[in-house]
Tab-separated table of C-alpha atoms in Angstrom:
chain	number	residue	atom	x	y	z
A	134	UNK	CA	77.433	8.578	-20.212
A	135	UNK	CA	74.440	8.475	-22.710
A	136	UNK	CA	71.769	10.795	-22.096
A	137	UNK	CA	68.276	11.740	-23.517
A	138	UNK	CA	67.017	15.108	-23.273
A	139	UNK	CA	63.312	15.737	-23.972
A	140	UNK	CA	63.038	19.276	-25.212
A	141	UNK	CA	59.679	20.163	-26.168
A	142	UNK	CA	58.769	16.676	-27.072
A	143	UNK	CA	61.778	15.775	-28.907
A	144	UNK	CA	64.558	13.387	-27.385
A	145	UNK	CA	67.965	14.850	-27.885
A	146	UNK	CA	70.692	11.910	-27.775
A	147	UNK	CA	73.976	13.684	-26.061
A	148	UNK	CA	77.078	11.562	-24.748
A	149	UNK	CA	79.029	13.386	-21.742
A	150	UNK	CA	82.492	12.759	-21.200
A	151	UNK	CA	85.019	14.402	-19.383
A	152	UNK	CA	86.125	17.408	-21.388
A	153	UNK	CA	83.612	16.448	-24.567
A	154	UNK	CA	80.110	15.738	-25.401
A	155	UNK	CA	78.743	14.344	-28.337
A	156	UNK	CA	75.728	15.821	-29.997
A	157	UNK	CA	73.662	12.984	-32.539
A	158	UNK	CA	72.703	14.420	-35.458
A	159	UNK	CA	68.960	12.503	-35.930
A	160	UNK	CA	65.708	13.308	-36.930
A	161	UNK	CA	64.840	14.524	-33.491
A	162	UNK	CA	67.818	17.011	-33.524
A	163	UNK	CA	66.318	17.864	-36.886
A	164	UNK	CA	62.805	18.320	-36.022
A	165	UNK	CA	63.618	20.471	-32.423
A	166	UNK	CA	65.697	23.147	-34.703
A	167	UNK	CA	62.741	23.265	-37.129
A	168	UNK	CA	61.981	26.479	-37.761
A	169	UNK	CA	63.543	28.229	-34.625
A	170	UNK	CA	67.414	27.290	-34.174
A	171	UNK	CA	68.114	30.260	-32.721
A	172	UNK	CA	65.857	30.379	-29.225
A	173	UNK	CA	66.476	26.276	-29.138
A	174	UNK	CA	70.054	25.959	-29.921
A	175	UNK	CA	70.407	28.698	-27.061
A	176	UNK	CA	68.117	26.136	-24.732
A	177	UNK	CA	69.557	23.101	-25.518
A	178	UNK	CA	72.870	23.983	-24.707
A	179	UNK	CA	71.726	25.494	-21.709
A	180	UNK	CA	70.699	22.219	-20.620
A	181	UNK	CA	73.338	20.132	-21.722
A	182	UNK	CA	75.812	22.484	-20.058
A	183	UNK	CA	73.521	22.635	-16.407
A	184	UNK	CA	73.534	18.829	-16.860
A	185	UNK	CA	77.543	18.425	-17.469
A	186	UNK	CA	78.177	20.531	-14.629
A	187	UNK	CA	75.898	18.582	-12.425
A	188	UNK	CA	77.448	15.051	-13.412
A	189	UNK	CA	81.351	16.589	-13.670
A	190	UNK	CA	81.227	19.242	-10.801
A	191	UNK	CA	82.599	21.753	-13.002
A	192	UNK	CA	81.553	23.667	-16.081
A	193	UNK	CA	82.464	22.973	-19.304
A	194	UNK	CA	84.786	24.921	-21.200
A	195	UNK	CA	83.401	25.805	-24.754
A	196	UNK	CA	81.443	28.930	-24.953
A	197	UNK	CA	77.598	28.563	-25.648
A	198	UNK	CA	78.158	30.497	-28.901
A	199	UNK	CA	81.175	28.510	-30.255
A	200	UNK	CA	79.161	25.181	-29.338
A	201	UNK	CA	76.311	26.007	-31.193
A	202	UNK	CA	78.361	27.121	-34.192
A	203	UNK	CA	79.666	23.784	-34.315
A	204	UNK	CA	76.791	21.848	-33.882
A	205	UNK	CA	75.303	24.020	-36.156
A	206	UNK	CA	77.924	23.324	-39.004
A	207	UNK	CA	77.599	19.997	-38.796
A	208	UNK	CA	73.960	19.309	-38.912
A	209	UNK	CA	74.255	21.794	-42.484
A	210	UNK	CA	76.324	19.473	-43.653
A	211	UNK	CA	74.383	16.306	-43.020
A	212	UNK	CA	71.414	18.244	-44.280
A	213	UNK	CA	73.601	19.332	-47.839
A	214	UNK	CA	74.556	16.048	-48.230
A	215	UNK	CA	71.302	14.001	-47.795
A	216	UNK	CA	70.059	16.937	-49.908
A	217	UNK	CA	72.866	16.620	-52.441
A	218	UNK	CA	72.182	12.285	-52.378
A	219	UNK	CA	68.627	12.817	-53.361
A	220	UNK	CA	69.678	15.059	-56.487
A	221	UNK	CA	72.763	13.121	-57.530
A	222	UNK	CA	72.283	9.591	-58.148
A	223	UNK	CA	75.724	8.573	-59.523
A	224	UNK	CA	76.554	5.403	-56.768
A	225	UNK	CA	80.009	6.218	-56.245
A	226	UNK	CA	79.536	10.199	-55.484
A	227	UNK	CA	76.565	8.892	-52.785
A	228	UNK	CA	78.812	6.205	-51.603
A	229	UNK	CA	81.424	9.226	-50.941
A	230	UNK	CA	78.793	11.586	-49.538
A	231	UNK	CA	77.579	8.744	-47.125
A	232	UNK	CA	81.094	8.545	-46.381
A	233	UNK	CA	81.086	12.162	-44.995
A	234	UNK	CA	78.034	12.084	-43.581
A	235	UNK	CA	78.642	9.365	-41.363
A	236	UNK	CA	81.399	12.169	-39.720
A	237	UNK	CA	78.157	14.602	-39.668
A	238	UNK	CA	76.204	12.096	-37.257
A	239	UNK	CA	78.149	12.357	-34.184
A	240	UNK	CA	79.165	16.091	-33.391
A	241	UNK	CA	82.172	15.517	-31.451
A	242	UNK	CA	82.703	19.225	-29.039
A	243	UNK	CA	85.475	18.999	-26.751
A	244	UNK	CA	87.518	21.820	-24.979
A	245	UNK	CA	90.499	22.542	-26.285
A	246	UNK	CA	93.221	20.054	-24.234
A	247	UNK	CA	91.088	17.698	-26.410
A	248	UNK	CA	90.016	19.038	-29.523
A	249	UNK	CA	92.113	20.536	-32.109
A	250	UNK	CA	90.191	22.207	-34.041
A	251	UNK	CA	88.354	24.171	-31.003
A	252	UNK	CA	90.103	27.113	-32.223
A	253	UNK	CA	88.095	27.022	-35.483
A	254	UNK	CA	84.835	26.720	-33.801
A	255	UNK	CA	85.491	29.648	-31.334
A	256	UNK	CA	86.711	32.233	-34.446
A	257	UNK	CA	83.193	31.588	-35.961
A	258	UNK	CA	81.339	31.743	-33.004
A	259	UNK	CA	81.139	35.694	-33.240
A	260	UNK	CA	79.408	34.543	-36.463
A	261	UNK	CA	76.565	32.360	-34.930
A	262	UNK	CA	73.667	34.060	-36.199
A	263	UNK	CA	74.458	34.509	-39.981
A	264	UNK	CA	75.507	30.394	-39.495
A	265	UNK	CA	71.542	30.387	-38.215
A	266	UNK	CA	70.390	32.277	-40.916
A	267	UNK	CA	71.919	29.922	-43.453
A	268	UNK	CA	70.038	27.151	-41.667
A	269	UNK	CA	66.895	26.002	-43.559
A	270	UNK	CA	63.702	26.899	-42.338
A	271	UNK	CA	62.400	23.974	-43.378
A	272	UNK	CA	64.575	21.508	-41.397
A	273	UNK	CA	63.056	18.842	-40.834
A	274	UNK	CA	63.296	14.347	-41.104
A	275	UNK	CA	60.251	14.721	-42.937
A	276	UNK	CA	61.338	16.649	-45.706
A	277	UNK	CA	64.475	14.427	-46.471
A	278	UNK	CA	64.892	10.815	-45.122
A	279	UNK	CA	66.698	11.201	-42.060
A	280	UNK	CA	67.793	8.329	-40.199
């Protein structure tokens, strides 16, 4: 089920499934974590959690912490790579980086009967805030073209 979450102006595009959601890594993503991941990663997983529980009738499993770390990752990596596309302009290294980028879009979390690499996610989830800290301030679609 595709869902749109307007947190504090800015529509969040989330997919819930049974076991997963999927996270869309867009310029409104970009523009919510502007400047404040920390206090809006907490509340938008807050959300999308209340809101899976509602629809599924049972929580999902995937701590706060190790959901955010992965969302987190992700939308770094989109942000390296656009950043990396804009400095590099050899055609086959961007065709490569849009490549991996196109993986960055969609941050698939599921719980761990359905997602093998859970494990990872929940060993750096203890590491959440230095993962924020590395996150640039400046995030944002209007600093570099964000689809």
């Amino acid at each position: 089920m595709d869902k749109i979450y307007d947190l504090l102006g800015n529509k969040i595009k989330v997919t819930l499934q049974p076991q997963l959601i999927r996270v869309y890594s867009n310029a409104e993503l970009w523009q919510y974590l502007d400047g404040k991941a920390d206090s809006r990663f907490k509340l938008m997983v807050e959300v999308i959690k209340a809101d899976y529980k509602t629809h599924f009738g049972k929580v999902l499993a995937i701590s706060n912490d190790s959901l955010i770390v992965e969302i987190l990752v992700h939308v770094y990596c989109d942000y390296l790579g656009l950043s990396f596309n804009r400095m590099v302009r050899v055609k086959w290294i961007q065709a490569l980086v849009n490549k991996l980028l196109k993986r960055a879009e969609v941050v698939d979390c599921g719980e761990k009967s359905v997602d093998s690499n859970r494990w990872v996610w929940d060993l750096l989830a203890g590491s959440k805030s230095f993962f924020i800290y590395l996150l640039p301030k400046n995030l944002n679609a209007k600093n570099i073209k964000k689809h």
